[in-house]
Amino acid sequence: MMPLHEPTPDDTGRREPDQGDARVRPGAVWLARFTRAERSIHHVTALLMLVCLVTAAFLYFPFLATMVGRRELLKTVHVWCGFALPVPIVLGLLSRAFRADLRRLNRFAPHDWEWLRRGDRRAVRAGRGVLPVGKFNAGQKLNAAFTAGAILVMLGTGEVLTFPGPWPDRWRTGATFVHDWLFLLILAVTIGHLWEALRDRGALTGMLTGRVDREWAARHHAGWVDVAPQARTAQARASQARTAQVQVSDDSQETAGASPGEDPEFAKRRPGMS
């Protein structure tokens, strides 16, 4: 079975072993990357976007339009999913983690510009990326900015097309032109986004489970991995479990003489003490 993405060349031209799928390495260090709320926002938004694109394709391309008999149903689904697109993002603002990631996506650091200029932006040296990329690289930031802008523009033009009554003819004509061409651009960007995601199993695992392998993070997000919280190894979890068992055992020995429902701390007091 072929790997989902090629190993990255290091600065000497050699290729390091692919660390994209940390699930196959026992004792891998896992880093918390996305919360459940963030993953839910991404999944719901992606689902709505895909439904909009598929229904738009059947409505737009003649060779697909002839395959569907219930055109009005497709149009209704397209309109409702389009108007629902901003909803998960707006609700996501209640999440502190989501707001923090929005701030990260909205800021371009010097290494982001360098990441865009350099052809060896994905090169690896001693297991780490040559650039101190943060939680999101420049490509991901640009994709997020494009997606946010595209949703707003499609929402505005879609409103004009859905409720044409108050708008003059030139507005409706312009909205149709922008809506159609932006649909084609979004379709191309979405296909590229899915292609890159499927090629990078580490990134895909992070979005599906919320965790990524520390080695993958060091290769692709070296600046973030140094400050990423909640790193846990399999050995650490086992050690914590053993510690908890020892504590439970000690507590059981200390409370052996206490009657049921009696406070253990109170049971250890000498008779006559209040």
Coordinates of C-alpha atoms in Angstrom, one line a residue, residues 5-263:
H5 CA 2.3 11.5 1.3
E6 CA 6.0 11.4 0.5
P7 CA 8.6 11.8 3.2
T8 CA 10.1 15.3 3.3
P9 CA 13.7 15.8 2.2
D10 CA 16.0 17.2 4.8
D11 CA 18.6 19.9 4.2
T12 CA 21.1 17.3 2.9
G13 CA 18.8 16.0 0.3
R14 CA 18.0 12.8 2.1
R15 CA 14.5 11.7 2.9
E16 CA 13.6 10.9 6.5
P17 CA 11.2 8.1 7.4
D18 CA 7.5 9.1 7.2
Q19 CA 6.2 9.9 10.6
G20 CA 2.7 10.9 9.4
D21 CA 0.9 8.0 11.0
A22 CA 1.8 8.0 14.7
R23 CA -0.7 5.3 15.4
V24 CA 1.7 2.6 14.3
R25 CA 4.5 3.7 16.7
P26 CA 4.1 2.4 20.3
G27 CA 4.9 5.0 22.9
A28 CA 4.3 7.9 20.6
V29 CA 4.0 11.3 22.2
W30 CA 0.6 12.9 21.5
L31 CA -0.1 16.6 21.5
A32 CA -3.6 18.1 21.9
R33 CA -4.2 20.1 18.7
F34 CA -7.9 20.7 18.3
T35 CA -10.7 20.5 20.9
R36 CA -14.0 18.7 20.2
A37 CA -15.7 22.0 19.6
E38 CA -13.2 23.0 17.0
R39 CA -13.5 19.7 15.2
S40 CA -17.3 19.9 15.3
I41 CA -17.1 23.4 13.7
H42 CA -14.8 22.2 11.0
H43 CA -16.8 19.1 10.2
V44 CA -20.2 20.8 10.1
T45 CA -18.9 23.7 8.0
A46 CA -17.1 21.3 5.6
L47 CA -20.3 19.2 5.3
L48 CA -22.4 22.3 4.5
M49 CA -19.8 23.5 2.0
L50 CA -19.7 20.1 0.2
V51 CA -23.5 20.0 0.0
C52 CA -23.5 23.5 -1.5
L53 CA -20.8 22.6 -4.0
V54 CA -22.4 19.3 -5.1
T55 CA -25.9 20.9 -5.5
A56 CA -24.4 23.9 -7.3
A57 CA -22.6 21.5 -9.7
F58 CA -25.9 19.8 -10.6
L59 CA -27.5 23.1 -11.0
Y60 CA -24.7 24.7 -13.0
F61 CA -23.2 22.1 -15.3
P62 CA -25.6 21.0 -18.1
F63 CA -24.3 17.4 -18.3
L64 CA -25.1 17.0 -14.6
A65 CA -28.3 18.9 -14.6
T66 CA -29.8 16.3 -17.0
M67 CA -29.2 13.6 -14.5
V68 CA -31.5 15.1 -11.9
G69 CA -35.2 15.3 -12.2
R70 CA -36.1 17.3 -9.1
R71 CA -34.2 20.5 -9.8
E72 CA -36.3 22.6 -7.4
L73 CA -35.4 20.3 -4.5
L74 CA -31.7 20.7 -5.3
K75 CA -32.2 24.5 -5.4
T76 CA -33.9 24.5 -2.0
V77 CA -31.2 22.3 -0.4
H78 CA -28.5 24.6 -1.9
V79 CA -30.1 27.7 -0.6
W80 CA -30.7 26.5 2.9
C81 CA -27.2 25.0 3.3
G82 CA -25.8 28.2 1.9
F83 CA -27.6 30.4 4.4
A84 CA -26.5 28.0 7.2
L85 CA -22.8 28.1 6.4
P86 CA -21.9 30.9 8.8
V87 CA -23.9 29.4 11.7
P88 CA -21.3 26.9 13.0
I89 CA -18.6 29.6 12.8
V90 CA -20.7 32.1 14.7
L91 CA -21.6 29.5 17.4
G92 CA -18.0 28.5 17.5
L93 CA -17.1 32.0 18.9
L94 CA -18.4 30.7 22.2
S95 CA -15.3 28.4 22.3
R96 CA -12.2 29.9 23.8
A97 CA -10.0 27.5 21.9
F98 CA -11.7 28.4 18.6
R99 CA -11.3 32.1 19.2
A100 CA -7.6 31.6 20.0
D101 CA -7.1 29.7 16.7
L102 CA -8.9 32.5 14.9
R103 CA -6.3 34.9 16.3
R104 CA -3.5 32.7 15.1
L105 CA -4.9 32.4 11.7
N106 CA -5.4 36.1 11.4
R107 CA -1.7 37.0 12.1
F108 CA 1.2 36.7 9.7
A109 CA 4.6 36.4 11.2
P110 CA 7.9 36.9 9.4
H111 CA 8.5 33.2 9.0
D112 CA 5.1 33.0 7.3
W113 CA 6.3 35.3 4.5
E114 CA 9.5 33.3 4.3
W115 CA 7.5 30.1 4.1
L116 CA 5.7 31.4 1.0
R117 CA 9.0 32.5 -0.6
R118 CA 11.1 29.4 0.0
G119 CA 11.0 26.3 -2.2
D120 CA 12.4 24.1 0.6
R121 CA 9.7 25.3 3.1
R122 CA 9.0 21.6 4.1
A123 CA 12.6 20.6 4.5
V124 CA 13.5 18.9 7.7
R125 CA 16.7 19.1 9.7
A126 CA 17.4 16.7 12.6
G127 CA 13.7 15.8 12.8
R128 CA 12.5 19.4 12.8
G129 CA 11.2 21.7 10.1
V130 CA 13.8 24.3 9.0
L131 CA 11.3 27.1 9.6
P132 CA 9.6 27.8 13.0
V133 CA 6.1 27.3 11.7
G134 CA 3.5 27.9 14.3
K135 CA 0.2 26.0 14.8
F136 CA -0.8 27.0 11.2
N137 CA 1.5 27.5 8.2
A138 CA 1.0 30.4 5.8
G139 CA -0.9 28.2 3.3
Q140 CA -3.4 27.3 6.0
K141 CA -3.8 30.9 7.0
L142 CA -4.4 32.0 3.4
N143 CA -6.9 29.1 2.9
A144 CA -8.8 30.2 6.1
A145 CA -8.9 33.8 4.9
F146 CA -10.1 32.8 1.5
T147 CA -12.8 30.5 2.9
A148 CA -14.1 33.2 5.3
G149 CA -14.2 35.8 2.5
A150 CA -15.8 33.4 0.1
I151 CA -18.6 32.5 2.5
L152 CA -19.4 36.2 3.1
V153 CA -19.4 37.0 -0.7
M154 CA -21.5 33.9 -1.6
L155 CA -23.9 34.7 1.2
G156 CA -24.4 38.2 0.0
T157 CA -24.7 37.3 -3.7
G158 CA -26.9 34.4 -2.9
E159 CA -29.2 36.6 -0.9
V160 CA -29.6 38.9 -4.0
L161 CA -30.3 35.8 -6.2
T162 CA -32.7 34.2 -3.8
F163 CA -34.7 37.4 -3.1
P164 CA -34.3 39.5 -6.3
G165 CA -37.3 41.7 -5.8
P166 CA -35.6 44.7 -4.0
W167 CA -32.6 44.7 -6.3
P168 CA -32.1 46.4 -9.7
D169 CA -31.2 44.4 -12.8
R170 CA -27.5 45.4 -12.8
W171 CA -27.2 44.2 -9.2
R172 CA -28.8 40.8 -10.0
T173 CA -26.6 40.5 -13.1
G174 CA -23.4 41.3 -11.1
A175 CA -24.4 38.9 -8.3
T176 CA -25.0 36.1 -10.8
F177 CA -21.6 36.7 -12.4
V178 CA -19.7 36.8 -9.1
H179 CA -21.6 33.9 -7.6
D180 CA -20.9 31.6 -10.6
W181 CA -17.3 32.4 -11.0
L182 CA -16.6 32.3 -7.2
F183 CA -18.2 28.8 -7.2
L184 CA -15.7 27.6 -9.7
L185 CA -12.8 29.0 -7.7
I186 CA -14.1 27.5 -4.4
L187 CA -14.5 24.2 -6.1
A188 CA -10.9 24.3 -7.2
V189 CA -9.6 25.4 -3.8
T190 CA -11.7 22.7 -2.0
I191 CA -10.4 19.9 -4.3
G192 CA -6.8 21.1 -3.5
H193 CA -7.6 21.3 0.2
L194 CA -9.0 17.7 0.2
W195 CA -6.0 16.5 -1.8
E196 CA -3.5 17.9 0.6
A197 CA -5.4 16.6 3.6
L198 CA -5.6 13.1 2.3
R199 CA -1.9 13.1 1.5
D200 CA -0.9 14.1 5.0
R201 CA -2.2 11.4 7.4
G202 CA -0.8 13.3 10.4
A203 CA -2.9 16.4 9.7
L204 CA -5.9 14.2 8.9
T205 CA -5.5 12.3 12.2
G206 CA -5.3 15.6 14.1
M207 CA -8.6 16.9 12.6
L208 CA -10.4 13.6 13.2
T209 CA -9.1 12.8 16.7
G210 CA -7.9 16.2 18.0
R211 CA -4.4 14.8 18.6
V212 CA -1.2 14.6 16.6
D213 CA 2.1 12.8 17.0
R214 CA 4.9 15.1 18.4
E215 CA 7.3 13.9 15.7
W216 CA 4.9 14.9 13.0
A217 CA 4.3 18.3 14.7
A218 CA 8.1 18.9 14.9
R219 CA 8.4 18.3 11.2
H220 CA 5.6 20.5 10.1
H221 CA 5.0 22.9 13.0
A222 CA 8.3 23.3 14.8
G223 CA 7.4 26.6 16.3
W224 CA 4.2 25.3 17.8
V225 CA 5.5 22.0 19.1
D226 CA 7.8 23.7 21.6
V227 CA 4.9 25.4 23.4
A228 CA 2.1 22.9 22.7
P229 CA 0.4 21.8 25.9
Q230 CA -0.9 18.5 27.1
A231 CA 1.7 16.2 25.7
R232 CA 1.2 12.6 27.0
T233 CA 3.0 9.4 26.3
A234 CA 1.7 5.9 26.6
Q235 CA 4.3 5.3 29.3
A236 CA 3.1 8.4 31.2
R237 CA -0.5 7.2 31.1
A238 CA 0.5 3.8 32.3
S239 CA 2.6 5.4 35.1
Q240 CA -0.3 7.6 36.2
A241 CA -2.6 4.5 36.2
R242 CA -0.2 2.6 38.4
T243 CA 0.1 5.6 40.7
A244 CA -3.6 5.9 41.0
Q245 CA -3.8 2.2 41.9
V246 CA -1.2 2.6 44.6
Q247 CA -3.1 5.5 46.0
V248 CA -6.4 3.6 46.0
S249 CA -4.7 0.7 47.8
D250 CA -3.2 3.0 50.4
D251 CA -6.5 4.7 51.0
S252 CA -8.2 1.3 51.4
Q253 CA -5.7 0.3 54.1
E254 CA -6.1 3.5 56.0
T255 CA -9.9 3.2 56.0
A256 CA -10.1 -0.5 56.7
G257 CA -11.4 0.1 60.3
A258 CA -14.0 2.8 59.3
S259 CA -17.6 1.9 59.3
P260 CA -19.5 2.3 56.0
G261 CA -20.4 5.9 55.2
E262 CA -18.0 7.2 57.8
D263 CA -15.5 10.0 56.9

